[in-house]
PDB file of C-alpha atoms in Angstrom:
ATOM      1  CA  MET A1367      51.673 -34.720  25.320  1.00  0.00           C
ATOM      2  CA  ASN A1368      52.182 -31.138  25.838  1.00  0.00           C
ATOM      3  CA  PHE A1369      55.456 -29.353  24.656  1.00  0.00           C
ATOM      4  CA  TYR A1370      54.924 -26.512  27.291  1.00  0.00           C
ATOM      5  CA  PHE A1371      59.168 -27.290  27.777  1.00  0.00           C
ATOM      6  CA  LEU A1372      59.539 -25.253  24.776  1.00  0.00           C
ATOM      7  CA  TYR A1373      58.383 -22.019  26.722  1.00  0.00           C
ATOM      8  CA  ASP A1374      61.487 -22.532  29.010  1.00  0.00           C
ATOM      9  CA  PHE A1375      63.903 -21.771  25.929  1.00  0.00           C
ATOM     10  CA  PRO A1376      64.882 -18.343  25.264  1.00  0.00           C
ATOM     11  CA  ASN A1377      62.731 -16.798  22.471  1.00  0.00           C
ATOM     12  CA  TRP A1378      65.676 -17.008  19.587  1.00  0.00           C
ATOM     13  CA  LEU A1379      65.837 -20.502  20.794  1.00  0.00           C
ATOM     14  CA  PHE A1380      62.009 -21.243  20.932  1.00  0.00           C
ATOM     15  CA  ALA A1381      62.236 -20.026  17.220  1.00  0.00           C
ATOM     16  CA  SER A1382      65.012 -21.938  16.131  1.00  0.00           C
ATOM     17  CA  VAL A1383      63.846 -25.208  17.156  1.00  0.00           C
ATOM     18  CA  ILE A1384      60.531 -24.852  15.284  1.00  0.00           C
ATOM     19  CA  ILE A1385      62.101 -23.279  12.299  1.00  0.00           C
ATOM     20  CA  LEU A1386      64.423 -26.043  11.663  1.00  0.00           C
ATOM     21  CA  LEU A1387      61.851 -28.652  12.731  1.00  0.00           C
ATOM     22  CA  PHE A1388      60.000 -27.341   9.442  1.00  0.00           C
ATOM     23  CA  VAL A1389      62.851 -26.838   7.131  1.00  0.00           C
ATOM     24  CA  SER A1390      64.647 -29.802   8.105  1.00  0.00           C
ATOM     25  CA  PHE A1391      61.431 -31.774   7.117  1.00  0.00           C
ATOM     26  CA  GLY A1392      61.199 -30.104   3.992  1.00  0.00           C
ATOM     27  CA  LEU A1393      64.868 -30.564   2.873  1.00  0.00           C
ATOM     28  CA  ILE A1394      64.703 -34.407   3.826  1.00  0.00           C
ATOM     29  CA  GLY A1395      61.599 -34.979   2.175  1.00  0.00           C
ATOM     30  CA  LEU A1396      62.700 -33.263  -1.029  1.00  0.00           C
ATOM     31  CA  LEU A1397      65.985 -34.983  -1.460  1.00  0.00           C
ATOM     32  CA  CYS A1398      64.357 -38.393  -0.960  1.00  0.00           C
ATOM     33  CA  THR A1399      61.203 -37.674  -3.290  1.00  0.00           C
ATOM     34  CA  ARG A1400      63.486 -35.812  -6.060  1.00  0.00           C
ATOM     35  CA  LYS A1401      64.215 -38.848  -8.400  1.00  0.00           C
ATOM     36  CA  TYR A1402      60.775 -40.200  -7.841  1.00  0.00           C
ATOM     37  CA  ILE A1403      58.889 -36.973  -8.645  1.00  0.00           C
ATOM     38  CA  LYS A1404      61.471 -36.613 -11.692  1.00  0.00           C
ATOM     39  CA  ARG A1405      59.552 -39.706 -12.914  1.00  0.00           C
ATOM     40  CA  LEU A1406      56.197 -38.423 -12.387  1.00  0.00           C
ATOM     41  CA  HIS A1407      56.892 -35.723 -14.947  1.00  0.00           C
ATOM     42  CA  HIS A1408      57.714 -38.485 -17.817  1.00  0.00           C
ATOM     43  CA  LYS A1409      59.362 -35.098 -19.173  1.00  0.00           C
ATOM     44  CA  ASP A1410      61.416 -32.409 -18.058  1.00  0.00           C
ATOM     45  CA  TYR A1411      58.735 -29.681 -16.393  1.00  0.00           C
ATOM     46  CA  ALA A1412      55.833 -31.203 -17.762  1.00  0.00           C
ATOM     47  CA  HIS A1413      53.606 -30.361 -14.990  1.00  0.00           C
ATOM     48  CA  ASN A1414      55.094 -27.806 -12.885  1.00  0.00           C
ATOM     49  CA  ASP A1415      52.122 -25.338 -14.193  1.00  0.00           C
ATOM     50  CA  ILE A1416      49.577 -27.892 -12.230  1.00  0.00           C
ATOM     51  CA  VAL A1417      51.865 -28.096  -9.392  1.00  0.00           C
ATOM     52  CA  SER A1418      51.888 -23.842  -8.912  1.00  0.00           C
ATOM     53  CA  TYR A1419      48.468 -23.894  -9.436  1.00  0.00           C
ATOM     54  CA  TYR A1420      47.820 -26.367  -6.411  1.00  0.00           C
ATOM     55  CA  LEU A1421      50.407 -24.751  -4.533  1.00  0.00           C
ATOM     56  CA  ALA A1422      49.236 -21.448  -4.954  1.00  0.00           C
ATOM     57  CA  ALA A1423      45.246 -22.258  -3.712  1.00  0.00           C
ATOM     58  CA  MET A1424      46.502 -24.576  -0.924  1.00  0.00           C
ATOM     59  CA  THR A1425      48.372 -21.723   0.368  1.00  0.00           C
ATOM     60  CA  VAL A1426      45.596 -19.342   0.150  1.00  0.00           C
ATOM     61  CA  PHE A1427      43.335 -21.519   2.017  1.00  0.00           C
ATOM     62  CA  TYR A1428      46.061 -22.259   4.575  1.00  0.00           C
ATOM     63  CA  GLY A1429      46.959 -18.669   4.881  1.00  0.00           C
ATOM     64  CA  ILE A1430      43.511 -17.602   5.640  1.00  0.00           C
ATOM     65  CA  THR A1431      43.230 -20.250   8.068  1.00  0.00           C
ATOM     66  CA  LEU A1432      46.624 -19.390   9.956  1.00  0.00           C
ATOM     67  CA  GLY A1433      45.875 -15.785   9.775  1.00  0.00           C
ATOM     68  CA  LEU A1434      42.695 -16.033  11.704  1.00  0.00           C
ATOM     69  CA  VAL A1435      44.322 -18.276  14.276  1.00  0.00           C
ATOM     70  CA  ALA A1436      47.233 -15.612  14.751  1.00  0.00           C
ATOM     71  CA  ALA A1437      44.471 -12.856  15.211  1.00  0.00           C
ATOM     72  CA  GLY A1438      42.449 -15.119  17.549  1.00  0.00           C
ATOM     73  CA  THR A1439      45.583 -15.764  19.781  1.00  0.00           C
ATOM     74  CA  TRP A1440      46.531 -12.215  19.753  1.00  0.00           C
ATOM     75  CA  ASN A1441      42.920 -10.911  20.884  1.00  0.00           C
ATOM     76  CA  THR A1442      43.337 -13.715  23.922  1.00  0.00           C
ATOM     77  CA  TYR A1443      46.766 -12.271  24.761  1.00  0.00           C
ATOM     78  CA  SER A1444      45.691  -8.589  24.774  1.00  0.00           C
ATOM     79  CA  SER A1445      42.539  -9.171  26.414  1.00  0.00           C
ATOM     80  CA  LEU A1446      44.178 -11.059  29.378  1.00  0.00           C
ATOM     81  CA  ASN A1447      46.729  -8.233  29.417  1.00  0.00           C
ATOM     82  CA  ALA A1448      43.793  -5.637  29.748  1.00  0.00           C
ATOM     83  CA  LYS A1449      42.345  -7.610  32.595  1.00  0.00           C
ATOM     84  CA  VAL A1450      45.183  -7.400  34.425  1.00  0.00           C
ATOM     85  CA  ASP A1451      45.605  -3.535  34.059  1.00  0.00           C
ATOM     86  CA  GLU A1452      41.762  -3.552  35.104  1.00  0.00           C
ATOM     87  CA  GLU A1453      42.441  -5.459  38.151  1.00  0.00           C
ATOM     88  CA  ALA A1454      45.285  -3.237  39.087  1.00  0.00           C
ATOM     89  CA  GLN A1455      43.022  -0.297  38.295  1.00  0.00           C
ATOM     90  CA  VAL A1456      40.171  -1.531  40.827  1.00  0.00           C
ATOM     91  CA  VAL A1457      42.476  -2.367  43.515  1.00  0.00           C
ATOM     92  CA  ALA A1458      43.919   1.204  43.277  1.00  0.00           C
ATOM     93  CA  SER A1459      40.284   2.374  43.432  1.00  0.00           C
ATOM     94  CA  ILE A1460      39.390   0.173  46.504  1.00  0.00           C
ATOM     95  CA  TYR A1461      42.745   1.323  48.314  1.00  0.00           C
ATOM     96  CA  ARG A1462      41.776   5.148  48.025  1.00  0.00           C
ATOM     97  CA  ASP A1463      38.112   4.491  49.092  1.00  0.00           C
ATOM     98  CA  VAL A1464      38.913   2.928  51.998  1.00  0.00           C
ATOM     99  CA  ARG A1465      40.474   6.393  53.267  1.00  0.00           C
ATOM    100  CA  CYS A1466      37.252   7.182  54.355  1.00  0.00           C
ATOM    101  CA  TYR A1467      36.676   4.871  57.029  1.00  0.00           C
ATOM    102  CA  PRO A1468      38.140   5.427  60.328  1.00  0.00           C
ATOM    103  CA  ASP A1469      41.830   4.938  61.233  1.00  0.00           C
ATOM    104  CA  SER A1470      42.172   1.839  62.427  1.00  0.00           C
ATOM    105  CA  LEU A1471      39.847  -0.231  59.953  1.00  0.00           C
ATOM    106  CA  LYS A1472      41.311   2.165  56.966  1.00  0.00           C
ATOM    107  CA  ASP A1473      44.895   0.626  58.303  1.00  0.00           C
ATOM    108  CA  GLU A1474      43.504  -2.684  58.155  1.00  0.00           C
ATOM    109  CA  LEU A1475      41.786  -2.605  54.987  1.00  0.00           C
ATOM    110  CA  GLN A1476      44.735  -1.158  53.181  1.00  0.00           C
ATOM    111  CA  LYS A1477      47.306  -3.812  54.837  1.00  0.00           C
ATOM    112  CA  ASP A1478      44.979  -6.471  53.332  1.00  0.00           C
ATOM    113  CA  LEU A1479      44.830  -5.109  49.723  1.00  0.00           C
ATOM    114  CA  ARG A1480      48.822  -4.682  50.251  1.00  0.00           C
ATOM    115  CA  ASN A1481      49.121  -8.363  51.032  1.00  0.00           C
ATOM    116  CA  TYR A1482      46.895  -9.515  48.072  1.00  0.00           C
ATOM    117  CA  VAL A1483      48.663  -7.616  45.446  1.00  0.00           C
ATOM    118  CA  ASP A1484      52.098  -8.851  47.329  1.00  0.00           C
ATOM    119  CA  ASN A1485      51.013 -12.484  47.011  1.00  0.00           C
ATOM    120  CA  VAL A1486      49.374 -12.071  43.668  1.00  0.00           C
ATOM    121  CA  ILE A1487      52.982 -10.960  42.279  1.00  0.00           C
ATOM    122  CA  ARG A1488      55.239 -13.304  44.546  1.00  0.00           C
ATOM    123  CA  VAL A1489      53.034 -16.237  44.676  1.00  0.00           C
ATOM    124  CA  SER A1490      50.403 -16.602  42.219  1.00  0.00           C
ATOM    125  CA  TRP A1491      51.839 -15.402  39.316  1.00  0.00           C
ATOM    126  CA  PRO A1492      54.879 -17.742  39.306  1.00  0.00           C
ATOM    127  CA  GLN A1493      52.221 -20.611  40.010  1.00  0.00           C
ATOM    128  CA  GLN A1494      50.083 -19.525  36.843  1.00  0.00           C
ATOM    129  CA  ARG A1495      53.302 -19.429  34.892  1.00  0.00           C
ATOM    130  CA  LYS A1496      53.714 -23.023  35.594  1.00  0.00           C
ATOM    131  CA  GLY A1497      49.976 -23.661  35.115  1.00  0.00           C
ATOM    132  CA  LEU A1498      48.953 -23.810  38.515  1.00  0.00           C
ATOM    133  CA  LEU A1499      46.009 -22.352  39.759  1.00  0.00           C
ATOM    134  CA  PRO A1500      46.357 -20.423  42.593  1.00  0.00           C
ATOM    135  CA  THR A1501      44.529 -20.120  45.590  1.00  0.00           C
ATOM    136  CA  GLN A1502      46.151 -18.320  48.234  1.00  0.00           C
ATOM    137  CA  SER A1503      45.517 -14.770  47.418  1.00  0.00           C
ATOM    138  CA  GLY A1504      42.024 -15.319  47.922  1.00  0.00           C
ATOM    139  CA  LEU A1505      42.297 -15.527  51.621  1.00  0.00           C
ATOM    140  CA  TYR A1506      43.470 -11.980  51.523  1.00  0.00           C
ATOM    141  CA  LEU A1507      40.321 -11.077  49.843  1.00  0.00           C
ATOM    142  CA  ASP A1508      38.274 -13.040  52.523  1.00  0.00           C
ATOM    143  CA  THR A1509      40.147 -11.005  55.291  1.00  0.00           C
ATOM    144  CA  PHE A1510      39.518  -7.836  53.705  1.00  0.00           C
ATOM    145  CA  GLN A1511      35.479  -8.747  53.177  1.00  0.00           C
ATOM    146  CA  THR A1512      35.475  -9.732  57.063  1.00  0.00           C
ATOM    147  CA  HIS A1513      37.132  -6.693  57.980  1.00  0.00           C
ATOM    148  CA  LEU A1514      34.787  -4.434  55.729  1.00  0.00           C
ATOM    149  CA  MET A1515      31.462  -6.310  57.076  1.00  0.00           C
ATOM    150  CA  SER A1516      32.716  -5.483  60.607  1.00  0.00           C
ATOM    151  CA  TYR A1517      31.758  -1.875  60.102  1.00  0.00           C
ATOM    152  CA  ASN A1518      28.312  -0.890  60.871  1.00  0.00           C
ATOM    153  CA  PRO A1519      27.754   2.360  58.573  1.00  0.00           C
ATOM    154  CA  GLN A1520      25.310   4.691  60.939  1.00  0.00           C
ATOM    155  CA  THR A1521      24.407   7.505  58.247  1.00  0.00           C
ATOM    156  CA  ILE A1522      23.127   7.441  54.641  1.00  0.00           C
ATOM    157  CA  ARG A1523      26.558   8.781  53.612  1.00  0.00           C
ATOM    158  CA  ASP A1524      28.270   5.853  55.079  1.00  0.00           C
ATOM    159  CA  GLN A1525      25.978   3.325  53.741  1.00  0.00           C
ATOM    160  CA  VAL A1526      26.423   4.880  50.015  1.00  0.00           C
ATOM    161  CA  LEU A1527      29.842   4.471  50.741  1.00  0.00           C
ATOM    162  CA  GLU A1528      29.574   0.825  52.262  1.00  0.00           C
ATOM    163  CA  ALA A1529      27.609  -0.241  48.965  1.00  0.00           C
ATOM    164  CA  GLU A1530      29.845   1.148  46.243  1.00  0.00           C
ATOM    165  CA  MET A1531      32.840  -0.488  48.345  1.00  0.00           C
ATOM    166  CA  PHE A1532      31.248  -3.930  47.988  1.00  0.00           C
ATOM    167  CA  LYS A1533      30.350  -3.277  44.408  1.00  0.00           C
ATOM    168  CA  GLN A1534      33.852  -2.610  43.593  1.00  0.00           C
ATOM    169  CA  PHE A1535      35.088  -5.601  45.846  1.00  0.00           C
ATOM    170  CA  ASN A1536      32.664  -7.952  43.989  1.00  0.00           C
ATOM    171  CA  ASN A1537      34.132  -6.455  40.379  1.00  0.00           C
ATOM    172  CA  LEU A1538      37.700  -7.296  41.859  1.00  0.00           C
ATOM    173  CA  VAL A1539      36.497 -10.946  42.732  1.00  0.00           C
ATOM    174  CA  GLU A1540      35.461 -11.618  39.370  1.00  0.00           C
ATOM    175  CA  ILE A1541      38.305  -9.869  37.588  1.00  0.00           C
ATOM    176  CA  ARG A1542      40.338 -12.092  39.929  1.00  0.00           C
ATOM    177  CA  ARG A1543      38.194 -15.412  38.992  1.00  0.00           C
ATOM    178  CA  SER A1544      38.560 -14.483  35.340  1.00  0.00           C
ATOM    179  CA  ARG A1545      42.538 -14.122  35.253  1.00  0.00           C
ATOM    180  CA  ILE A1546      42.579 -17.467  37.194  1.00  0.00           C
ATOM    181  CA  ASN A1547      40.384 -19.213  34.787  1.00  0.00           C
ATOM    182  CA  SER A1548      42.702 -18.010  31.980  1.00  0.00           C
ATOM    183  CA  THR A1549      45.681 -20.155  33.275  1.00  0.00           C
ATOM    184  CA  HIS A1550      45.058 -22.973  30.795  1.00  0.00           C
ATOM    185  CA  THR A1551      43.740 -20.580  27.910  1.00  0.00           C
ATOM    186  CA  GLY A1552      45.185 -22.177  24.498  1.00  0.00           C
ATOM    187  CA  LEU A1553      44.324 -23.279  21.386  1.00  0.00           C
ATOM    188  CA  PRO A1554      42.701 -26.728  21.571  1.00  0.00           C
ATOM    189  CA  ALA A1555      44.985 -29.614  20.155  1.00  0.00           C
ATOM    190  CA  VAL A1556      42.492 -30.386  17.080  1.00  0.00           C
ATOM    191  CA  LEU A1557      43.665 -26.655  15.924  1.00  0.00           C
ATOM    192  CA  TRP A1558      47.092 -27.262  16.362  1.00  0.00           C
ATOM    193  CA  THR A1559      46.932 -30.253  14.684  1.00  0.00           C
ATOM    194  CA  LEU A1560      45.378 -28.398  11.852  1.00  0.00           C
ATOM    195  CA  VAL A1561      48.233 -25.819  11.827  1.00  0.00           C
ATOM    196  CA  VAL A1562      51.008 -27.875  11.790  1.00  0.00           C
ATOM    197  CA  ILE A1563      49.459 -30.857   9.233  1.00  0.00           C
ATOM    198  CA  GLY A1564      48.350 -27.747   7.169  1.00  0.00           C
ATOM    199  CA  GLY A1565      52.039 -26.375   7.131  1.00  0.00           C
ATOM    200  CA  MET A1566      53.439 -29.939   6.384  1.00  0.00           C
ATOM    201  CA  ILE A1567      51.130 -30.383   3.395  1.00  0.00           C
ATOM    202  CA  CYS A1568      52.395 -27.012   1.821  1.00  0.00           C
ATOM    203  CA  ILE A1569      55.907 -28.305   2.078  1.00  0.00           C
ATOM    204  CA  VAL A1570      55.084 -31.376   0.663  1.00  0.00           C
ATOM    205  CA  VAL A1571      53.025 -29.757  -2.334  1.00  0.00           C
ATOM    206  CA  SER A1572      56.254 -27.750  -3.103  1.00  0.00           C
ATOM    207  CA  TRP A1573      58.439 -30.825  -3.528  1.00  0.00           C
ATOM    208  CA  PHE A1574      56.447 -32.112  -6.547  1.00  0.00           C
ATOM    209  CA  PHE A1575      58.233 -29.328  -8.594  1.00  0.00           C
ATOM    210  CA  ASP A1576      60.690 -30.725 -11.450  1.00  0.00           C
ATOM    211  CA  VAL A1577      63.462 -28.073 -10.918  1.00  0.00           C
ATOM    212  CA  LYS A1578      66.474 -28.732 -12.762  1.00  0.00           C
ATOM    213  CA  ASN A1579      68.855 -26.794 -10.420  1.00  0.00           C
ATOM    214  CA  LEU A1580      68.674 -28.557  -7.127  1.00  0.00           C
ATOM    215  CA  SER A1581      70.211 -25.476  -5.421  1.00  0.00           C
ATOM    216  CA  MET A1582      67.111 -23.531  -6.585  1.00  0.00           C
ATOM    217  CA  HIS A1583      64.905 -26.244  -5.460  1.00  0.00           C
ATOM    218  CA  VAL A1584      66.684 -26.389  -1.760  1.00  0.00           C
ATOM    219  CA  ALA A1585      66.629 -22.380  -1.438  1.00  0.00           C
ATOM    220  CA  MET A1586      62.818 -22.196  -2.294  1.00  0.00           C
ATOM    221  CA  THR A1587      61.802 -25.000  -0.146  1.00  0.00           C
ATOM    222  CA  THR A1588      63.779 -23.781   2.904  1.00  0.00           C
ATOM    223  CA  LEU A1589      62.458 -20.225   2.392  1.00  0.00           C
ATOM    224  CA  LEU A1590      58.708 -21.954   2.286  1.00  0.00           C
ATOM    225  CA  ALA A1591      59.478 -24.013   5.542  1.00  0.00           C
ATOM    226  CA  GLY A1592      60.926 -21.287   7.138  1.00  0.00           C
ATOM    227  CA  LEU A1593      58.085 -18.973   6.747  1.00  0.00           C
ATOM    228  CA  LEU A1594      55.765 -21.346   8.082  1.00  0.00           C
ATOM    229  CA  GLY A1595      57.598 -22.288  10.702  1.00  0.00           C
ATOM    230  CA  LEU A1596      58.169 -18.478  11.727  1.00  0.00           C
ATOM    231  CA  MET A1597      54.175 -18.263  11.890  1.00  0.00           C
ATOM    232  CA  ILE A1598      53.524 -21.055  14.046  1.00  0.00           C
ATOM    233  CA  TYR A1599      56.349 -19.859  16.298  1.00  0.00           C
ATOM    234  CA  LEU A1600      54.611 -16.565  16.436  1.00  0.00           C
ATOM    235  CA  ILE A1601      51.114 -18.241  17.381  1.00  0.00           C
ATOM    236  CA  GLY A1602      52.846 -20.611  19.668  1.00  0.00           C
ATOM    237  CA  THR A1603      54.676 -18.021  21.945  1.00  0.00           C
ATOM    238  CA  MET A1604      51.209 -16.184  22.441  1.00  0.00           C
ATOM    239  CA  ASP A1605      48.599 -19.405  22.530  1.00  0.00           C
ATOM    240  CA  ASN A1606      49.725 -19.800  26.278  1.00  0.00           C
ATOM    241  CA  PRO A1607      49.225 -16.227  27.740  1.00  0.00           C
ATOM    242  CA  PHE A1608      51.097 -16.913  31.057  1.00  0.00           C
ATOM    243  CA  ARG A1609      54.109 -19.018  29.575  1.00  0.00           C
ATOM    244  CA  GLY A1610      57.034 -18.020  27.796  1.00  0.00           C
ATOM    245  CA  LYS A1611      59.350 -15.093  27.402  1.00  0.00           C
ATOM    246  CA  ILE A1612      56.847 -13.236  25.161  1.00  0.00           C
ATOM    247  CA  SER A1613      53.793 -13.316  28.295  1.00  0.00           C
ATOM    248  CA  VAL A1614      51.247 -11.398  30.208  1.00  0.00           C
ATOM    249  CA  THR A1615      53.337  -9.756  33.009  1.00  0.00           C
ATOM    250  CA  PRO A1616      52.159  -8.491  36.304  1.00  0.00           C
ATOM    251  CA  ALA A1617      53.887  -5.178  35.537  1.00  0.00           C
ATOM    252  CA  ALA A1618      50.814  -2.948  36.317  1.00  0.00           C
ATOM    253  CA  LEU A1619      50.257  -4.772  39.675  1.00  0.00           C
ATOM    254  CA  GLU A1620      53.914  -4.045  40.462  1.00  0.00           C
ATOM    255  CA  MET A1621      53.618  -0.498  40.086  1.00  0.00           C
ATOM    256  CA  LEU A1622      50.509  -0.209  42.138  1.00  0.00           C
ATOM    257  CA  TYR A1623      52.512  -2.099  44.895  1.00  0.00           C
ATOM    258  CA  HIS A1624      55.188   0.040  44.641  1.00  0.00           C
ATOM    259  CA  GLN A1625      53.096   3.239  45.096  1.00  0.00           C
ATOM    260  CA  MET A1626      51.237   1.421  48.225  1.00  0.00           C
ATOM    261  CA  VAL A1627      54.345   0.718  50.051  1.00  0.00           C
ATOM    262  CA  LYS A1628      56.101   4.156  49.084  1.00  0.00           C
ATOM    263  CA  HIS A1629      52.617   6.049  49.868  1.00  0.00           C
ATOM    264  CA  PRO A1630      50.950   4.128  52.301  1.00  0.00           C
TER     265      PRO A1630
END
């Protein structure tokens, strides 16, 4: 079972659902266990200091784990964003270099590149946001390669240009494949289990305090659960880079396509 439907929600609703789940778990558990915890202490506040030590130790270990997971998801997100920028840069370089070919071939090659970028923006990107692997854009690269191989370089200058063109083209193919392979990038289920259950355990430990004022205990539990829910929301919203409102966008490719159309 997956929770991809959460990425269809607005950011404020996505965050509210996650935080509400953790706060509800904390408050319901607190109210259900309050009388039992009172009996465990035998006398008022007998073991609060021990509970505080345990809670401090557990939150430190959990906080370190959560920080590493958050840093990992951010690195993945930013790395994929950089790959999209690199893809746009390589396409732009090839688009300029083909000007050195004869006009008839140049027009065909530039048209192939424009079709490729247009397809990535309009077709491939929506598919990747749905978790589907796009394949149609590869047909435009196949067409580009066919047109490029039809040219027979006659001079050393043309041969050097041809070699550099194929080098750039192969680089584009590799970047595209890397982007497609990142469609299902995300934390493994076992790591998500650790993150969620670890947060719930920290909340459970907070129930073991013997606090005379119920309102104060409720407020502390709410703040702790809300903070944990907010952190897990942050990880979740970046865990799948192509999904949700905070996701990798084809902005660099859109800007490039606009320039291609405006200055063919």
